[in-house]
Coordinates of C-alpha atoms in Angstrom, one line a residue:
X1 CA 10.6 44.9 49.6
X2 CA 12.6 44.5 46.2
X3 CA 10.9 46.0 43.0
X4 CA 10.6 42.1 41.6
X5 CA 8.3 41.6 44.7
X6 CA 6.7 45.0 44.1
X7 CA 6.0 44.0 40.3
X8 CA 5.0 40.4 41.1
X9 CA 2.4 41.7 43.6
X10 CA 1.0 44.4 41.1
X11 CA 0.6 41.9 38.2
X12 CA -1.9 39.5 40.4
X13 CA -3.6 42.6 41.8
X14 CA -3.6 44.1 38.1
X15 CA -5.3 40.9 36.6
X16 CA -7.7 40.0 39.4
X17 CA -9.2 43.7 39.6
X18 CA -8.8 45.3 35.8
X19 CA -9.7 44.5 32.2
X20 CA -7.1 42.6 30.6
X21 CA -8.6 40.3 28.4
X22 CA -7.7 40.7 25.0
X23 CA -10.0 38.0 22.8
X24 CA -10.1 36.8 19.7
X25 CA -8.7 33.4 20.5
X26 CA -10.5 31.4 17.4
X27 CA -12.0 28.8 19.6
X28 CA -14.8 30.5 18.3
X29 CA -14.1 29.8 14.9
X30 CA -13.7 26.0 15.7
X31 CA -16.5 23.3 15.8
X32 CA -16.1 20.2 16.8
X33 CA -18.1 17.5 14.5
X34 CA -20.9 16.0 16.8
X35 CA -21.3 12.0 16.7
X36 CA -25.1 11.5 17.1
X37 CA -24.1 7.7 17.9
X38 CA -20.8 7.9 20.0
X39 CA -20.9 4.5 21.3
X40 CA -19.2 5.2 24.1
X41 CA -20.3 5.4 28.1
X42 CA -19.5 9.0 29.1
X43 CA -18.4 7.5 32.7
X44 CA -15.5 5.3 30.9
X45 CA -13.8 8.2 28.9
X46 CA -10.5 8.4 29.4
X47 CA -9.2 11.9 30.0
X48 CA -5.4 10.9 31.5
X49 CA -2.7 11.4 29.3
X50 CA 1.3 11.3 29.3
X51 CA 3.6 14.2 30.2
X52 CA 7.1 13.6 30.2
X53 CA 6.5 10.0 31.1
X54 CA 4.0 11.1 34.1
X55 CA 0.6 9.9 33.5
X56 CA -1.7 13.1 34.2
X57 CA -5.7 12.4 35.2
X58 CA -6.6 14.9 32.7
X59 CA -4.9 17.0 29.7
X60 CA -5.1 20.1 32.0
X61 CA -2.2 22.6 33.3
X62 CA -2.5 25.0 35.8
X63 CA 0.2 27.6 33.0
X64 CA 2.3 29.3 35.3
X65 CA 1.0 32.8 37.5
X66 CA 2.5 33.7 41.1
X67 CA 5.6 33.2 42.8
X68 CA 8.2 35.9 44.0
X69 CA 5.8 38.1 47.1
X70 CA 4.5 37.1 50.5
X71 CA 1.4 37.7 49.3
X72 CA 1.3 34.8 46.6
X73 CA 1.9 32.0 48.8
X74 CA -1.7 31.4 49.7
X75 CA -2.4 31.1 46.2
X76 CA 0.6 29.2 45.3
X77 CA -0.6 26.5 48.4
X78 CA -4.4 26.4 47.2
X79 CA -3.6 25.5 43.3
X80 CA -0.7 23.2 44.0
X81 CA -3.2 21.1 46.7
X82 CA -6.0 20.9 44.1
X83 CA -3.1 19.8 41.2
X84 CA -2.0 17.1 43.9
X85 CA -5.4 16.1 44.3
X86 CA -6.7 15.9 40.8
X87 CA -3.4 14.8 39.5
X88 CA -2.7 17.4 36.9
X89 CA 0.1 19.7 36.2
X90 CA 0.8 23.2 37.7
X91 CA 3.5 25.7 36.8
X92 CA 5.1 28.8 39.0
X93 CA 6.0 32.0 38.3
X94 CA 8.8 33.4 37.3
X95 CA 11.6 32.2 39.7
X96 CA 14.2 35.2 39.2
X97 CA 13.7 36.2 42.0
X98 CA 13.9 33.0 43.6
X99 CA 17.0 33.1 42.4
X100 CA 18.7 36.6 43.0
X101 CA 16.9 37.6 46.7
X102 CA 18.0 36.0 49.8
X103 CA 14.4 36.3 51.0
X104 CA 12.9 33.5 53.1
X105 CA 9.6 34.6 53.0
X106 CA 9.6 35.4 49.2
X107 CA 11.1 31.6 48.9
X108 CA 8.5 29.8 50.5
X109 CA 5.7 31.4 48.0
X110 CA 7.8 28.8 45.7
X111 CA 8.7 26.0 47.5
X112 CA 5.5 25.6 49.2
X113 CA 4.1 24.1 45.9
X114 CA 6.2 20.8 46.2
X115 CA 5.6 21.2 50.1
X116 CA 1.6 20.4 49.7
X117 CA 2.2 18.6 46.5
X118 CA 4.6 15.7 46.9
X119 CA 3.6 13.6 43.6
X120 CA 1.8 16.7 41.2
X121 CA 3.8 17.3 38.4
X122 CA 5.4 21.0 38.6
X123 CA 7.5 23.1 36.5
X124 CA 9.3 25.5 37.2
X125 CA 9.9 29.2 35.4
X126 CA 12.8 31.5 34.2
X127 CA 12.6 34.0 31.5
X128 CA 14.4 33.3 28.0
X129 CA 16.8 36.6 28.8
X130 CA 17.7 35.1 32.1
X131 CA 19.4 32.1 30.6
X132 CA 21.8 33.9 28.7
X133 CA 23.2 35.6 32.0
X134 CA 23.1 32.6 34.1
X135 CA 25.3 29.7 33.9
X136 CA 23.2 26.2 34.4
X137 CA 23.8 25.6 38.2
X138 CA 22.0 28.6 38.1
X139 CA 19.3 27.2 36.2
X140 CA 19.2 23.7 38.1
X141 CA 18.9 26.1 40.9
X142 CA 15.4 26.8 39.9
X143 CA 14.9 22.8 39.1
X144 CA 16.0 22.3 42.7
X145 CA 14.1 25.1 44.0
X146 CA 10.7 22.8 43.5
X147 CA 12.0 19.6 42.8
X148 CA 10.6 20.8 39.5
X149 CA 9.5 18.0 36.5
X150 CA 10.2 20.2 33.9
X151 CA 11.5 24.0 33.5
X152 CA 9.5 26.2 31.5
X153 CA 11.0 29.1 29.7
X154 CA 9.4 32.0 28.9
X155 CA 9.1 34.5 26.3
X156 CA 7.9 38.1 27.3
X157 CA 9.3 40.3 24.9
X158 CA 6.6 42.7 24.3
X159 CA 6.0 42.5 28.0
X160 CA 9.4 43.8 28.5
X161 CA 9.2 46.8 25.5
X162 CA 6.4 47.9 27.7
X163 CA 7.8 47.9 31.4
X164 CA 9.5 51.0 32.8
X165 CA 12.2 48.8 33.7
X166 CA 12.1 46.1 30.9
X167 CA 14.7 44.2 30.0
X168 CA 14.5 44.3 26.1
X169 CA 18.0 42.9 25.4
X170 CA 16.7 39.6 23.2
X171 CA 20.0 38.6 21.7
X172 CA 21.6 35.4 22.3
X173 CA 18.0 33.6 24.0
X174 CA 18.2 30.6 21.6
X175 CA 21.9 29.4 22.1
X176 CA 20.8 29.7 25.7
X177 CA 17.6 28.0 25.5
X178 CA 19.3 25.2 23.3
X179 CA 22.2 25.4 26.0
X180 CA 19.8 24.3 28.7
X181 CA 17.3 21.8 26.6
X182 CA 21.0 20.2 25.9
X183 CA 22.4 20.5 29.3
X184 CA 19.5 20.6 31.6
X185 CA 18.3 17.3 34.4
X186 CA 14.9 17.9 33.6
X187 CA 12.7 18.3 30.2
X188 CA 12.6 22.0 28.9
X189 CA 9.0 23.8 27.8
X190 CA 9.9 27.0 26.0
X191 CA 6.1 29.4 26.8
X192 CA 5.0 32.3 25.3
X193 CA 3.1 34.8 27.4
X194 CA 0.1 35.7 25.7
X195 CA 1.0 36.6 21.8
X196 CA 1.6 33.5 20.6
X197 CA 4.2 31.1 18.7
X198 CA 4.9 30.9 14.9
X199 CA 5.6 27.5 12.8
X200 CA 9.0 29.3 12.0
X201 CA 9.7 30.4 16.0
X202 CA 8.7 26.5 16.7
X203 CA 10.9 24.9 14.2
X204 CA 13.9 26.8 15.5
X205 CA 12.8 25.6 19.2
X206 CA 12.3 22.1 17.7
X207 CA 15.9 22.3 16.4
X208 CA 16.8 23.4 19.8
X209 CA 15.7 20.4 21.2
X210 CA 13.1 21.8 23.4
X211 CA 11.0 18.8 25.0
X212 CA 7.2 20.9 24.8
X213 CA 6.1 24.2 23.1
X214 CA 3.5 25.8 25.1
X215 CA 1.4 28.8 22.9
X216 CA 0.1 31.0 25.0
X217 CA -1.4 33.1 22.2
X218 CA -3.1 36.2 21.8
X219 CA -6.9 35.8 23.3
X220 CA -6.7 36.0 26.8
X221 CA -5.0 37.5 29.5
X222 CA -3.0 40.8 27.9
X223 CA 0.6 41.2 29.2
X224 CA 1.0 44.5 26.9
X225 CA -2.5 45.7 28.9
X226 CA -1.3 44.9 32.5
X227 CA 2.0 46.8 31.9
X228 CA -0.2 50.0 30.7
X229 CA -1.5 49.6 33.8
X230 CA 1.4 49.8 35.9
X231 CA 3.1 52.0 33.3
X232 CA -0.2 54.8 34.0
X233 CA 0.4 54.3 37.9
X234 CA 3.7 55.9 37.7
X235 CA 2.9 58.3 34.9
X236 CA 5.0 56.8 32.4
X237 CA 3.0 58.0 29.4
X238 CA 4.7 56.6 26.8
X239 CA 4.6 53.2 27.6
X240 CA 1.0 53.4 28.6
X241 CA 0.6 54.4 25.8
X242 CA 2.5 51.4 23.9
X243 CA 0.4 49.1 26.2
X244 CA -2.8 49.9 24.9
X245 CA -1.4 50.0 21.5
X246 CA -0.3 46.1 21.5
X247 CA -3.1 44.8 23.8
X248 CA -4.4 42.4 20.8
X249 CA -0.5 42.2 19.4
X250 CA 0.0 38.5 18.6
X251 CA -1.2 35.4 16.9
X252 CA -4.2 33.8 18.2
X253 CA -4.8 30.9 20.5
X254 CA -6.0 28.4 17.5
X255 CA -3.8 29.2 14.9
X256 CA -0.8 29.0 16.4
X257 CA -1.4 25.6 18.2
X258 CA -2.2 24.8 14.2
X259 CA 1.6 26.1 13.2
X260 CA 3.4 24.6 16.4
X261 CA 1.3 21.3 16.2
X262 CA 2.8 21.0 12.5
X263 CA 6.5 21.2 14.2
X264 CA 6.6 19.6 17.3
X265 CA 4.4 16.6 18.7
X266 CA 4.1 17.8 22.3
X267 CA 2.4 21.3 22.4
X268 CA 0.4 22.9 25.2
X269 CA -2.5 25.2 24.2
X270 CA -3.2 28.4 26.3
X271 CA -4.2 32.1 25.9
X272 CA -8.0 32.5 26.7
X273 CA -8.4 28.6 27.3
X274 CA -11.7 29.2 29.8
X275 CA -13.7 26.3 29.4
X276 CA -13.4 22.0 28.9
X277 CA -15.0 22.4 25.3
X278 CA -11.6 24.8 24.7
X279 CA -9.3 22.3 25.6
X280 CA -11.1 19.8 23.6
X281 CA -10.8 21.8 20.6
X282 CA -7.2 22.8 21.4
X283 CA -6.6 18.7 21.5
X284 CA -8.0 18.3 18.3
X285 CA -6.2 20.8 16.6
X286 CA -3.3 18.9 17.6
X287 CA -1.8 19.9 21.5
X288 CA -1.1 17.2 23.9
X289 CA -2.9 19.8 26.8
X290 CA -5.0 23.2 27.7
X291 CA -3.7 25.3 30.0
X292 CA -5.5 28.1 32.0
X293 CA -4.0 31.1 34.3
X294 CA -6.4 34.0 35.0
X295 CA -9.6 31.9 35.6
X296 CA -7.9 29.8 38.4
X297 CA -7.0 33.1 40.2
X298 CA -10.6 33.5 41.9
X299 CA -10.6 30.2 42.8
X300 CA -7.4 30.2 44.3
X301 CA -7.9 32.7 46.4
X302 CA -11.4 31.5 47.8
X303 CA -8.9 27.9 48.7
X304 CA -8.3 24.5 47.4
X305 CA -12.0 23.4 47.5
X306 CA -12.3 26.3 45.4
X307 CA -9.9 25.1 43.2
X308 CA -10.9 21.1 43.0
X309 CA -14.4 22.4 42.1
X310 CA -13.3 24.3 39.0
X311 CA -11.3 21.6 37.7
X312 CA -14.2 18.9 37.9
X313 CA -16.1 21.7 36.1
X314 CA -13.0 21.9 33.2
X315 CA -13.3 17.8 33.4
X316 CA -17.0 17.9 32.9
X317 CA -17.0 20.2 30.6
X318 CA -14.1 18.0 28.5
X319 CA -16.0 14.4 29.3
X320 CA -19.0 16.0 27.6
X321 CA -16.9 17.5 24.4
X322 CA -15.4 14.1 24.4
X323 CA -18.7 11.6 24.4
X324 CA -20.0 13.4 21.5
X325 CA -17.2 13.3 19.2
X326 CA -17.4 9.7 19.9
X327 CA -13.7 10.1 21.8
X328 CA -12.8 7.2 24.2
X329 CA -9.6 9.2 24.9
X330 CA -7.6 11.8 24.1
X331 CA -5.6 10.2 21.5
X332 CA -9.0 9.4 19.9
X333 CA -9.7 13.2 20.4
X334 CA -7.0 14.5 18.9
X335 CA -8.1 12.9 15.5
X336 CA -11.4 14.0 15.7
X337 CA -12.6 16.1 13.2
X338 CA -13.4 19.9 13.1
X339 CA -14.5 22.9 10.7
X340 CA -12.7 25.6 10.8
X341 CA -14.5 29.0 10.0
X342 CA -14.8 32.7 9.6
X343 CA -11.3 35.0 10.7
X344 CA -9.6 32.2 12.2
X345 CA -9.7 30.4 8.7
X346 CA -8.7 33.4 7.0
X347 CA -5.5 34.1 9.0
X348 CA -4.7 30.1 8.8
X349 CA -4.8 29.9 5.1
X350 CA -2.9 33.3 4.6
X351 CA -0.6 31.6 6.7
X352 CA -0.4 28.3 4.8
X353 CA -0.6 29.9 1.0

């Protein structure tokens, strides 16, 4: 088995079994303004919303986890049936090694997603220091891989300062990513992954022509943390060390779907999304979506039922955010108004003065 596979497998194992929650989102810091008289029955709120001219059920995305081991594909097969089902949109891992390993077994952790889910819309996944070795028949490549909607491209860089075997070579990764938003069949979502986006990193993307900017911001699952995790189990003390250091490294979850929201008009809102009332505050801060990773994981691996259930919780959750905020849809909800307070509001107005 190749190291990719090795590293793939460790990371789910890493996230499922240790602490690598980092916090400090700012949902916290948000509150929704409650409507006493919404005028609205909760049963006729209208959650569906346009991606890339697909109309979605609900403004939720299954952000992207597992692809690339043996081991994954049972996962893969249980969140891409419950995305099919509920008609939202689901992402894959990174698909390097998709790519670069003539490994059927490996493949089918990938493919299986547009297998069980003929009509979900799926994206696919490469990293941002990919694209500047590949050429885009490469890239398309990972389009095909899925019949993919959209390619997301992902930024990992302190991920990759903290890996033994990182790849921390980060010149030439917007050419590239404005190469492919140019060049490429399908719309382009440039992801963080898990420290966040700034209003200056998103006007350059926006200038790039990327099609979505999804946050991922500091608050939830802790890249820097999983690495010092893998970094201890081969004694690699210094960048343990570097892992724990940058665990709560980034900008938060709220403020930075604030800055992107200010740049681009179709931003996604993850990092420590956990609940409906999170994506509803996410969409009134501006982002089209929420998107979730670690909580699906449990449910993934319990099956699809698993899954369906925990997204009609997310919906219920969201409905109920919704009704009283007097929201009949989520255009309505994204004008709704909130109070931003404590730390969050601190960091937003530093930002802004």
């Amino acid at each position: 088995m190749s190291e990719t596979e090795d590293r793939k497998d460790d990371h789910v194992r890493i996230i499922r079994e240790e602490d690598v929650e980092a916090g400090g989102t700012g949902f916290e810091d948000v509150r929704l303004v409650h409507e006493a008289l919404p005028e609205l029955h909760r049963e006729q709120i209208d959650t569906s919303v346009d991606l890339f001219g697909h109309e979605l059920d609900a403004p939720i995305v299954i952000e992207s986890m597992t692809g690339g081991h043996p081991n994954t594909t049972k996962l893969n097969r249980a969140l891409a049936e419950a995305a099919e089902e509920q008609n939202i949109a689901m992402g894959v891992g990174s698909q390097r090694a998709g790519i670069e390993l003539d490994d059927p077994a490996m493949l089918e952790s990938y493919t299986i997603v547009r297998d069980v889910a003929p009509n979900a819309f799926l994206y696919g996944n490469l990293g941002a220091a990919q694209l500047t070795e590949y050429d885009i028949s490469h890239v398309e490549n990972a389009v095909e891989m899925i019949e993919a909607d959209a390619l997301a491209v992902h930024l990992n860089f302190l991920q990759e300062a903290v890996q033994p075997e990182g790849d921390v070579d980060a010149r030439g990764c917007l050419d590239a990513i404005e190469r492919v938003a140019t060049e490429l069949s399908v719309p382009v979502i440039v992801k963080e992954t898990g420290n966040g986006i700034s209003q200056e990193t998103a006007t350059r993307l926006s200038d790039a022509g990327v099609d979505a900017i999804d946050v991922a911001g500091m608050g939830g699952t802790t890249w820097s943390g999983v690495e010092a995790y893998r970094a201890a189990a081969v004694n690699a003390a210094r960048q343990e060390r570097v892992g724990t250091l940058y665990r709560t490294w980034g900008i938060p979850t709220v403020a930075s779907t604030l800055e992107c929201s200010a740049v681009h008009d179709c931003v996604i809102a993850s990092g420590g999304v956990r609940t409906g009332r999170d994506i509803a505050r996410a969409i009134a801060l501006g982002a089209r979506a929420g998107g979730l990773a670690k909580p699906f994981l449990e449910p993934a691996a319990q099956g699809t039922e698993a899954v369906v259930e925990f997204i009609e919780d997310l919906l219920a959750e969201l409905q109920t955010a919704m009704f009283v905020t007097g929201s009949g849809s989520v255009a309505e909800l994204q004008e709704t108004d909130y109070v931003l307070l404590g730390r969050t509001r601190e960091f937003v107005e530093q930002r802004q003065g």
